[in-house]
Coordinates of C-alpha atoms and ligand atoms in Angstrom, one line a residue:
M209 CA 137.1 95.2 112.7
N210 CA 135.2 95.5 109.5
K211 CA 133.7 98.8 108.7
I212 CA 130.0 99.4 108.7
Y213 CA 128.6 102.1 106.5
L214 CA 125.2 103.6 107.3
Y215 CA 123.2 106.4 105.6
N216 CA 122.7 109.1 108.2
T217 CA 119.6 111.2 107.5
L218 CA 121.1 114.1 109.5
T219 CA 124.0 114.5 107.1
R220 CA 122.4 112.9 104.0
K221 CA 125.6 110.9 103.7
K222 CA 126.7 107.3 104.0
E223 CA 129.0 107.4 106.9
I224 CA 131.4 105.0 108.6
F225 CA 129.7 103.8 111.7
K226 CA 131.7 104.7 114.9
P227 CA 130.0 103.9 118.1
I228 CA 130.2 106.3 121.0
R229 CA 131.2 103.8 123.7
G230 CA 133.7 101.2 122.4
N231 CA 131.9 98.1 121.1
K232 CA 128.6 99.0 122.8
V233 CA 125.8 100.4 120.7
G234 CA 122.6 102.1 121.9
L235 CA 119.7 101.6 119.4
Y236 CA 116.3 103.1 119.7
T237 CA 113.5 102.2 117.4
C238 CA 110.1 103.9 117.5
G239 CA 107.6 101.3 118.3
P240 CA 103.9 100.8 117.3
T241 CA 100.9 102.9 118.2
V242 CA 98.8 100.1 119.7
Y243 CA 95.3 101.1 118.6
N244 CA 95.1 98.6 115.7
Y245 CA 97.2 95.8 114.1
A246 CA 100.5 96.9 112.6
H247 CA 100.1 96.6 108.8
I248 CA 102.7 94.9 106.7
G249 CA 104.1 98.3 105.7
N250 CA 104.8 99.0 109.4
L251 CA 106.4 95.6 109.6
R252 CA 108.7 96.4 106.7
T253 CA 110.2 99.1 108.9
Y254 CA 110.6 96.6 111.8
V255 CA 112.3 94.1 109.5
F256 CA 114.8 96.7 108.3
E257 CA 115.5 97.6 112.0
D258 CA 116.0 93.9 112.8
V259 CA 118.5 93.6 110.0
L260 CA 120.4 96.6 111.3
R261 CA 120.5 95.2 114.8
R262 CA 121.6 91.8 113.5
V263 CA 124.3 93.3 111.3
L264 CA 125.7 95.2 114.3
E265 CA 125.7 92.0 116.3
F266 CA 127.3 90.1 113.4
N267 CA 130.1 92.6 113.6
K268 CA 130.5 91.8 117.3
Y269 CA 128.9 94.9 118.7
R270 CA 126.9 94.6 121.9
V271 CA 123.6 96.2 121.1
K272 CA 121.2 97.6 123.7
H273 CA 117.9 97.9 121.8
I274 CA 115.0 99.8 123.2
M275 CA 111.6 100.0 121.7
N276 CA 108.7 102.1 123.0
I277 CA 105.0 101.3 122.9
T278 CA 102.9 104.3 122.0
D279 CA 99.8 103.9 124.2
V280 CA 98.9 107.5 124.5
G281 CA 99.1 110.9 122.8
H282 CA 99.5 109.9 119.1
L283 CA 96.7 111.9 117.5
T284 CA 95.0 111.1 114.3
S285 CA 96.7 114.0 112.4
D286 CA 100.2 113.0 113.5
G287 CA 100.4 116.7 114.6
D288 CA 98.5 118.2 117.4
T289 CA 94.9 118.0 116.2
G290 CA 92.4 115.2 116.0
E291 CA 91.6 112.5 118.4
D292 CA 93.9 110.3 120.3
K293 CA 94.3 107.1 118.3
I294 CA 94.0 104.9 121.3
E295 CA 90.9 106.5 122.7
K296 CA 89.4 106.2 119.2
G297 CA 90.3 102.5 119.0
A298 CA 88.7 101.9 122.4
E299 CA 85.5 103.6 121.3
R300 CA 85.5 101.6 118.0
E301 CA 85.7 98.3 119.9
G302 CA 83.8 99.1 123.0
K303 CA 86.8 98.4 125.3
T304 CA 88.9 100.4 127.7
V305 CA 92.0 102.1 126.3
W306 CA 94.1 99.7 128.5
Q307 CA 92.5 96.6 127.0
I308 CA 93.0 98.0 123.5
A309 CA 96.7 98.8 124.2
E310 CA 97.4 95.4 125.7
Y311 CA 95.6 93.4 123.0
Y312 CA 97.4 95.2 120.1
T313 CA 100.8 95.1 121.9
D314 CA 100.5 91.3 122.2
A315 CA 99.4 91.0 118.6
F316 CA 102.4 93.1 117.5
K317 CA 104.8 90.9 119.4
E318 CA 103.2 87.8 117.8
H319 CA 103.8 89.3 114.4
L320 CA 107.4 90.1 115.2
N321 CA 107.9 86.5 116.3
A322 CA 106.3 85.2 113.1
L323 CA 108.8 87.3 111.1
N324 CA 111.7 86.0 113.2
I325 CA 112.4 89.5 114.4
L326 CA 114.5 89.7 117.5
M327 CA 112.8 91.2 120.5
P328 CA 114.3 94.5 121.9
D329 CA 116.2 94.3 125.2
K330 CA 113.5 96.4 126.7
W331 CA 109.9 97.4 125.8
V332 CA 108.8 100.7 127.3
K333 CA 105.3 102.0 127.5
A334 CA 104.7 105.7 127.2
T335 CA 102.1 105.6 130.0
D336 CA 104.6 104.1 132.5
Y337 CA 106.7 107.3 132.3
I338 CA 104.3 110.2 132.6
K339 CA 106.0 111.7 135.6
L340 CA 109.4 111.8 133.8
Q341 CA 107.7 113.4 130.8
I342 CA 106.3 116.1 133.0
K343 CA 109.7 116.6 134.5
L344 CA 111.2 117.2 131.1
I345 CA 108.5 119.7 130.1
K346 CA 109.3 121.6 133.3
K347 CA 113.0 121.7 132.3
L348 CA 112.1 123.0 128.8
E349 CA 109.8 125.6 130.5
K350 CA 112.6 126.8 132.7
K351 CA 114.8 127.3 129.7
G352 CA 112.1 129.5 128.2
L353 CA 111.4 127.2 125.3
T354 CA 107.6 126.6 125.9
Y355 CA 104.4 128.6 125.9
K356 CA 100.9 128.0 127.0
I357 CA 97.8 128.3 124.8
A358 CA 94.2 127.2 125.2
D359 CA 94.7 123.5 124.4
G360 CA 98.1 122.8 125.8
I361 CA 101.8 123.6 126.4
Y362 CA 103.8 124.0 123.2
F363 CA 107.4 123.9 122.2
D364 CA 108.5 127.1 120.5
S365 CA 110.4 125.8 117.5
S366 CA 111.7 129.2 116.5
K367 CA 114.1 129.1 119.5
Y368 CA 116.1 126.2 118.0
N369 CA 118.0 127.5 115.0
E370 CA 118.7 124.0 113.8
Y371 CA 115.1 122.9 113.8
A372 CA 114.9 122.5 110.1
K373 CA 118.1 120.5 109.7
L374 CA 117.0 116.8 110.0
A375 CA 114.2 117.1 107.4
K376 CA 115.7 120.0 105.4
L377 CA 112.5 121.8 106.0
N378 CA 111.7 125.0 104.2
I379 CA 110.5 126.8 107.3
K380 CA 109.9 130.1 105.5
G381 CA 107.8 128.5 102.8
Q382 CA 106.0 126.5 105.5
R383 CA 105.2 129.6 107.5
E384 CA 104.0 131.5 104.4
G385 CA 101.8 128.5 103.6
A386 CA 100.5 128.3 107.1
R387 CA 97.1 129.8 106.3
V388 CA 95.6 126.3 106.7
E389 CA 96.9 126.2 110.2
V390 CA 94.1 124.8 112.4
N391 CA 95.4 126.1 115.7
K392 CA 95.7 129.9 115.2
E393 CA 97.1 130.4 118.7
K394 CA 100.4 128.7 117.8
K395 CA 103.3 131.1 117.4
N396 CA 104.8 129.1 114.5
S397 CA 103.3 126.4 112.3
T398 CA 106.1 124.1 113.3
D399 CA 105.5 124.4 117.1
F400 CA 104.2 121.2 118.7
A401 CA 102.4 120.1 121.8
L402 CA 104.4 118.9 124.8
W403 CA 101.2 118.6 127.0
K404 CA 97.7 118.6 125.8
F405 CA 94.8 119.5 128.1
S406 CA 91.9 117.2 128.4
P407 CA 88.9 118.5 126.5
K408 CA 86.3 120.3 128.6
D409 CA 83.3 118.8 126.9
S410 CA 84.2 115.1 127.0
K411 CA 86.0 112.8 129.4
R412 CA 89.2 111.0 128.4
Q413 CA 90.0 107.6 129.7
M414 CA 93.7 108.4 130.0
E415 CA 94.6 111.7 131.7
W416 CA 97.0 112.8 134.4
A417 CA 97.4 115.8 136.7
S418 CA 100.2 118.2 135.8
P419 CA 101.4 121.6 137.0
W420 CA 99.5 123.1 133.9
G421 CA 96.3 121.2 134.2
K422 CA 94.8 117.7 133.6
G423 CA 95.8 116.2 130.3
F424 CA 98.2 113.9 128.5
P425 CA 101.7 114.2 126.9
G426 CA 102.4 115.0 123.3
W427 CA 103.4 112.0 121.2
H428 CA 107.0 113.2 120.4
L429 CA 107.9 113.6 124.1
E430 CA 107.8 109.9 124.9
C431 CA 110.6 109.1 122.5
S432 CA 112.9 111.8 123.8
T433 CA 112.2 110.8 127.3
L434 CA 112.5 107.0 126.9
S435 CA 115.5 107.0 124.6
M436 CA 117.5 109.2 126.9
K437 CA 116.4 107.4 130.0
F438 CA 117.6 104.0 128.8
L439 CA 120.4 104.9 126.4
G440 CA 121.8 108.1 127.9
K441 CA 122.1 111.8 126.8
E442 CA 124.2 110.8 123.8
F443 CA 123.5 107.5 122.0
D444 CA 124.2 105.9 118.7
I445 CA 121.3 105.1 116.5
H446 CA 117.6 106.1 116.2
C447 CA 115.4 104.5 113.6
G448 CA 112.0 104.7 112.1
G449 CA 110.1 105.0 108.8
I450 CA 110.7 108.1 106.6
D451 CA 107.4 109.6 107.6
H452 CA 109.0 110.3 110.9
I453 CA 111.7 112.6 109.5
P454 CA 109.7 115.9 109.1
V455 CA 107.5 115.8 112.2
H456 CA 108.1 113.1 114.9
H457 CA 111.9 112.9 114.7
T458 CA 112.4 116.6 114.0
N459 CA 110.4 117.4 117.1
E460 CA 112.2 114.8 119.1
R461 CA 115.5 116.3 118.1
A462 CA 114.3 119.8 119.1
Q463 CA 113.3 118.5 122.5
N464 CA 116.6 116.6 122.9
W465 CA 118.4 119.8 122.2
G466 CA 116.2 121.8 124.6
I467 CA 116.8 119.3 127.4
T468 CA 120.6 118.7 126.9
G469 CA 121.8 121.6 124.8
S470 CA 123.5 119.2 122.4
E471 CA 123.0 116.6 119.7
V472 CA 121.8 113.4 121.4
V473 CA 121.5 111.0 118.5
K474 CA 124.5 110.3 116.3
Y475 CA 123.0 108.4 113.4
W476 CA 119.4 108.8 112.3
V477 CA 118.5 105.9 110.1
H478 CA 115.2 105.7 108.2
G479 CA 113.5 103.1 106.1
E480 CA 111.4 103.8 102.9
F481 CA 107.7 102.9 102.5
L482 CA 105.9 99.9 101.4
I483 CA 103.7 101.0 98.6
M484 CA 100.4 99.6 97.5
D485 CA 98.3 100.8 94.6
K486 CA 100.8 103.8 94.1
N487 CA 100.2 105.1 97.7
K488 CA 102.0 104.4 100.9
M489 CA 100.4 101.6 102.8
A490 CA 98.6 103.4 105.7
K491 CA 95.7 102.8 108.0
S492 CA 94.5 106.3 107.5
E493 CA 94.4 105.7 103.7
G494 CA 92.4 102.5 104.2
N495 CA 94.7 100.5 101.9
F496 CA 96.4 98.2 104.4
I497 CA 97.0 94.5 104.8
I498 CA 98.0 92.8 108.1
L499 CA 100.2 89.8 108.5
Q500 CA 97.4 87.5 109.6
T501 CA 95.7 88.1 106.2
L502 CA 98.9 86.8 104.5
I503 CA 98.9 83.8 106.8
D504 CA 95.2 83.2 106.1
K505 CA 96.0 83.2 102.4
K506 CA 98.6 80.5 103.1
F507 CA 101.7 82.7 102.7
N508 CA 104.6 82.0 105.0
P509 CA 105.5 85.2 107.0
L510 CA 109.1 84.5 106.2
A511 CA 108.4 84.6 102.5
Y512 CA 107.1 88.1 103.1
K513 CA 110.4 88.8 104.9
Y514 CA 112.3 87.3 102.0
F515 CA 110.3 89.7 99.7
I516 CA 111.3 92.7 101.8
L517 CA 115.0 91.7 101.9
Q518 CA 115.1 91.6 98.1
A519 CA 114.9 95.4 98.1
H520 CA 117.2 97.9 99.7
Y521 CA 115.6 99.4 102.8
R522 CA 116.0 102.9 101.4
S523 CA 114.1 102.1 98.2
K524 CA 110.3 102.2 97.9
L525 CA 108.9 98.7 97.6
N526 CA 105.7 97.9 95.7
F527 CA 103.5 95.3 97.3
S528 CA 101.4 93.0 95.2
Y529 CA 100.1 89.5 95.8
E530 CA 101.9 88.4 92.5
A531 CA 105.2 89.7 93.8
L532 CA 104.6 88.0 97.1
Q533 CA 103.7 84.7 95.4
A534 CA 107.0 84.9 93.5
A535 CA 108.9 85.5 96.7
Q536 CA 107.0 82.5 98.3
T537 CA 108.1 80.3 95.4
G538 CA 111.6 81.5 95.7
Y539 CA 111.7 81.0 99.4
D540 CA 110.3 77.5 99.2
N541 CA 112.9 76.6 96.6
L542 CA 115.6 78.0 98.8
I543 CA 114.4 75.9 101.8
R544 CA 114.0 72.8 99.7
T545 CA 117.5 73.0 98.4
I546 CA 119.1 73.8 101.7
S547 CA 117.3 71.1 103.5
S548 CA 118.9 68.5 101.2
F549 CA 122.4 69.7 102.2
D550 CA 124.6 67.7 104.5
K551 CA 125.2 68.5 108.1
P552 CA 127.2 71.7 108.6
G553 CA 130.9 71.3 107.9
K554 CA 133.5 74.1 107.5
V555 CA 132.4 77.7 106.8
C556 CA 133.5 79.2 103.5
S557 CA 135.4 82.2 104.9
S558 CA 135.7 84.1 101.6
C559 CA 132.0 83.7 101.0
L560 CA 131.4 85.1 104.5
E561 CA 133.7 88.0 103.8
R562 CA 131.8 88.9 100.7
F563 CA 128.5 88.6 102.5
Q564 CA 129.7 90.8 105.4
K565 CA 131.0 93.4 103.0
A566 CA 127.5 93.6 101.3
I567 CA 125.5 93.8 104.5
N568 CA 128.0 96.3 106.1
N569 CA 127.5 98.5 103.1
D570 CA 124.3 100.2 104.4
L571 CA 122.5 96.9 104.8
D572 CA 122.6 95.8 101.2
T573 CA 120.3 92.8 101.7
S574 CA 119.6 92.3 98.0
K575 CA 123.3 91.8 97.3
A576 CA 123.5 89.5 100.3
L577 CA 120.7 87.4 98.9
A578 CA 122.5 87.3 95.5
I579 CA 125.7 86.0 97.3
L580 CA 123.6 83.4 99.0
Q581 CA 122.2 82.2 95.6
E582 CA 125.8 82.1 94.2
L583 CA 126.9 80.0 97.1
I584 CA 124.1 77.6 96.6
K585 CA 124.8 77.2 92.9
S586 CA 128.6 76.9 93.5
D587 CA 130.5 73.6 93.4
K588 CA 131.4 73.8 97.1
A589 CA 130.6 70.8 99.3
S590 CA 127.0 70.9 100.6
S591 CA 128.3 70.7 104.2
V592 CA 130.3 73.9 103.5
K593 CA 127.2 75.5 102.0
R594 CA 125.1 74.7 105.0
A595 CA 127.6 75.9 107.5
T596 CA 128.1 79.1 105.7
I597 CA 124.3 79.6 105.3
I598 CA 123.9 79.2 109.0
E599 CA 126.2 82.2 109.4
F600 CA 124.3 84.2 106.7
D601 CA 121.1 83.5 108.5
K602 CA 122.3 85.2 111.6
V603 CA 121.7 88.4 109.7
L604 CA 118.9 87.4 107.3
G605 CA 116.8 85.7 110.0
L606 CA 115.0 83.6 107.4
N607 CA 115.1 80.3 109.2
L608 CA 117.2 78.9 106.4
N609 CA 118.8 76.0 108.4
Q610 CA 116.1 73.4 107.9
Y611 CA 116.4 69.6 107.4
K612 CA 114.3 67.4 105.2
E613 CA 114.3 64.2 107.2
E614 CA 111.9 63.7 110.0
K615 CA 113.4 64.5 113.3
K616 CA 113.3 62.3 116.3
L617 CA 113.2 64.7 119.2
S618 CA 115.5 64.0 122.1
D619 CA 114.3 64.5 125.7
D620 CA 116.4 67.6 126.0
I621 CA 114.8 69.2 122.9
K622 CA 111.4 68.3 124.1
K623 CA 112.2 70.0 127.4
L624 CA 113.3 73.1 125.6
I625 CA 110.1 73.2 123.6
E626 CA 108.0 72.8 126.7
E627 CA 109.9 75.6 128.5
R628 CA 109.5 77.8 125.5
Q629 CA 105.7 77.2 125.4
K630 CA 105.5 78.2 129.1
A631 CA 107.4 81.4 128.4
R632 CA 105.1 82.1 125.5
E633 CA 102.0 81.6 127.6
K634 CA 103.5 84.0 130.2
K635 CA 104.1 86.4 127.3
D636 CA 107.8 86.4 128.2
F637 CA 108.8 86.9 124.6
K638 CA 112.4 87.6 125.4
K639 CA 112.9 84.2 127.0
S640 CA 110.9 82.4 124.3
D641 CA 113.0 84.1 121.7
E642 CA 116.2 83.0 123.4
L643 CA 114.9 79.4 123.7
R644 CA 113.9 79.5 120.0
N645 CA 117.4 80.4 119.1
K646 CA 118.8 77.6 121.3
L647 CA 116.5 75.2 119.5
K648 CA 117.6 76.6 116.2
E649 CA 121.3 76.0 117.1
Q650 CA 120.3 72.4 117.4
G651 CA 118.6 72.3 114.0
I652 CA 115.1 72.6 115.3
S653 CA 113.0 75.4 113.8
I654 CA 109.8 76.3 115.6
K655 CA 107.0 78.2 113.9
D656 CA 104.5 80.0 116.1
L657 CA 100.8 79.7 115.2
P658 CA 97.9 81.7 116.7
D659 CA 96.4 80.6 120.1
N660 CA 99.8 79.6 121.5
K661 CA 100.1 76.7 119.1
Y662 CA 103.3 75.8 117.3
E663 CA 104.6 73.7 114.5
L664 CA 108.0 72.2 113.9
D665 CA 109.4 73.0 110.5
Ligands
AMP914 P1 103.1 103.8 113.7 O1 102.5 102.6 114.4 O2 102.1 104.5 112.9 O3 103.8 104.7 114.7 O4 104.2 103.3 112.7 C1 105.1 102.3 113.0 C2 106.3 102.4 112.1 O5 106.0 102.0 110.7 C3 106.9 103.8 112.0 O6 108.4 103.6 112.0 C4 106.5 104.3 110.6 O7 107.4 105.2 110.1 C5 106.4 103.0 109.8 N1 105.6 103.0 108.6 C6 104.3 103.6 108.5 N2 103.8 103.3 107.3 C7 104.7 102.6 106.6 C8 104.8 102.0 105.2 N3 103.8 102.1 104.4 N4 105.9 101.4 104.9 C9 106.9 101.2 105.8 N5 106.9 101.7 107.0 C10 105.9 102.4 107.4
ZN915 ZN1 109.1 107.7 118.3

């Protein structure tokens, strides 16, 4: 088996990936907070995670991929102050929190589809597992790791002597600098809420009874709860963007330790930011673009994906429309060239080996794309090129296997398309994804458009 190297944030080293259970891999990726559209910065993180999953599958691992949907508890500060983002979103749009969460969850899945990102094996909503979250707080309470203050139940981070490890936090410096701490009742500035009480002066739409009082779970708790529920008390990979290292994942790791007494996640893998105008793209900064805006400007979402893949996932990437336009031109050229190639013939195994070596080296997609270009320019038969590119595309997910000539659709293909439409209408994205792959195997690429419409490429 070929070796995969991954950069592990926990050790700050590129390590050889060794799964815990044979060829099975447990993968947990932090999902979106569904109070607004994901911006294209968020989507960069999901593209990197998709590449990771595809690389694992390319290396014949069986991946169990879990993604949560944060529909409660993520506060505007990312810490324990401010409003709940979902409640705020509902207020903004005059809808219920449940409507907001459903609408933006669907929009998110549409965007993943447009970027040809594989759906996780399971989506899990934080609000579907409140009881389990309460159970885990009780467990932490029994171990003496929690305390109660006016606005909630908190985790005492000073009890975990490895608290600072993941983010290499300077706790001493942080405590000395904690004069700005908003919540003076907290014992340590790094303590975080496990359960927040509902405010006395206003009514929340989402709140639950608990042994400590009515309220809602802290944001970090859902990911500890859901990852361990579905992947076990020890699992392989946990991903997210780098902003999650110092707070969300540090706190998750502390909870995991509190619950199990040991290290739960073997590899922590984080993607760098998409930058715009020198700042990270963020809704809170007001400098964000959503995928639909790119589509409205006639960019192909896959050209945006191509743009992302040109950079390494651990490098910052500057977004500009000029750079995206260049990627669009490059992508169109690529598709035009490939579509003129003959039907797939034999795969070039040495090309495949080089490609695999690149992507196995901490997901070096820019090198992989260079290898793709070299192959295209080589003097190999175009049938060999096409066959090899089909293999490359299993990792790149750029929908590269397209044909120029008009296709006459057979009855079987028509049936598959119909079935897929039905699955899409029922929002069964897993099935529609499977059917899309089936169609792709037969050389039919389907592009999803808004309002359940589609287009054959
Ligand atoms: P959120 O919906 O805010 O929880 O974020 C979803 C994912 O996007 C998380 O993994 C974040 O770390 C990631 N993220 C947030 N901003 C950016 C950005 N500008 N570039 C890349 N990833 C980001
Ligand atoms: Zn998370």
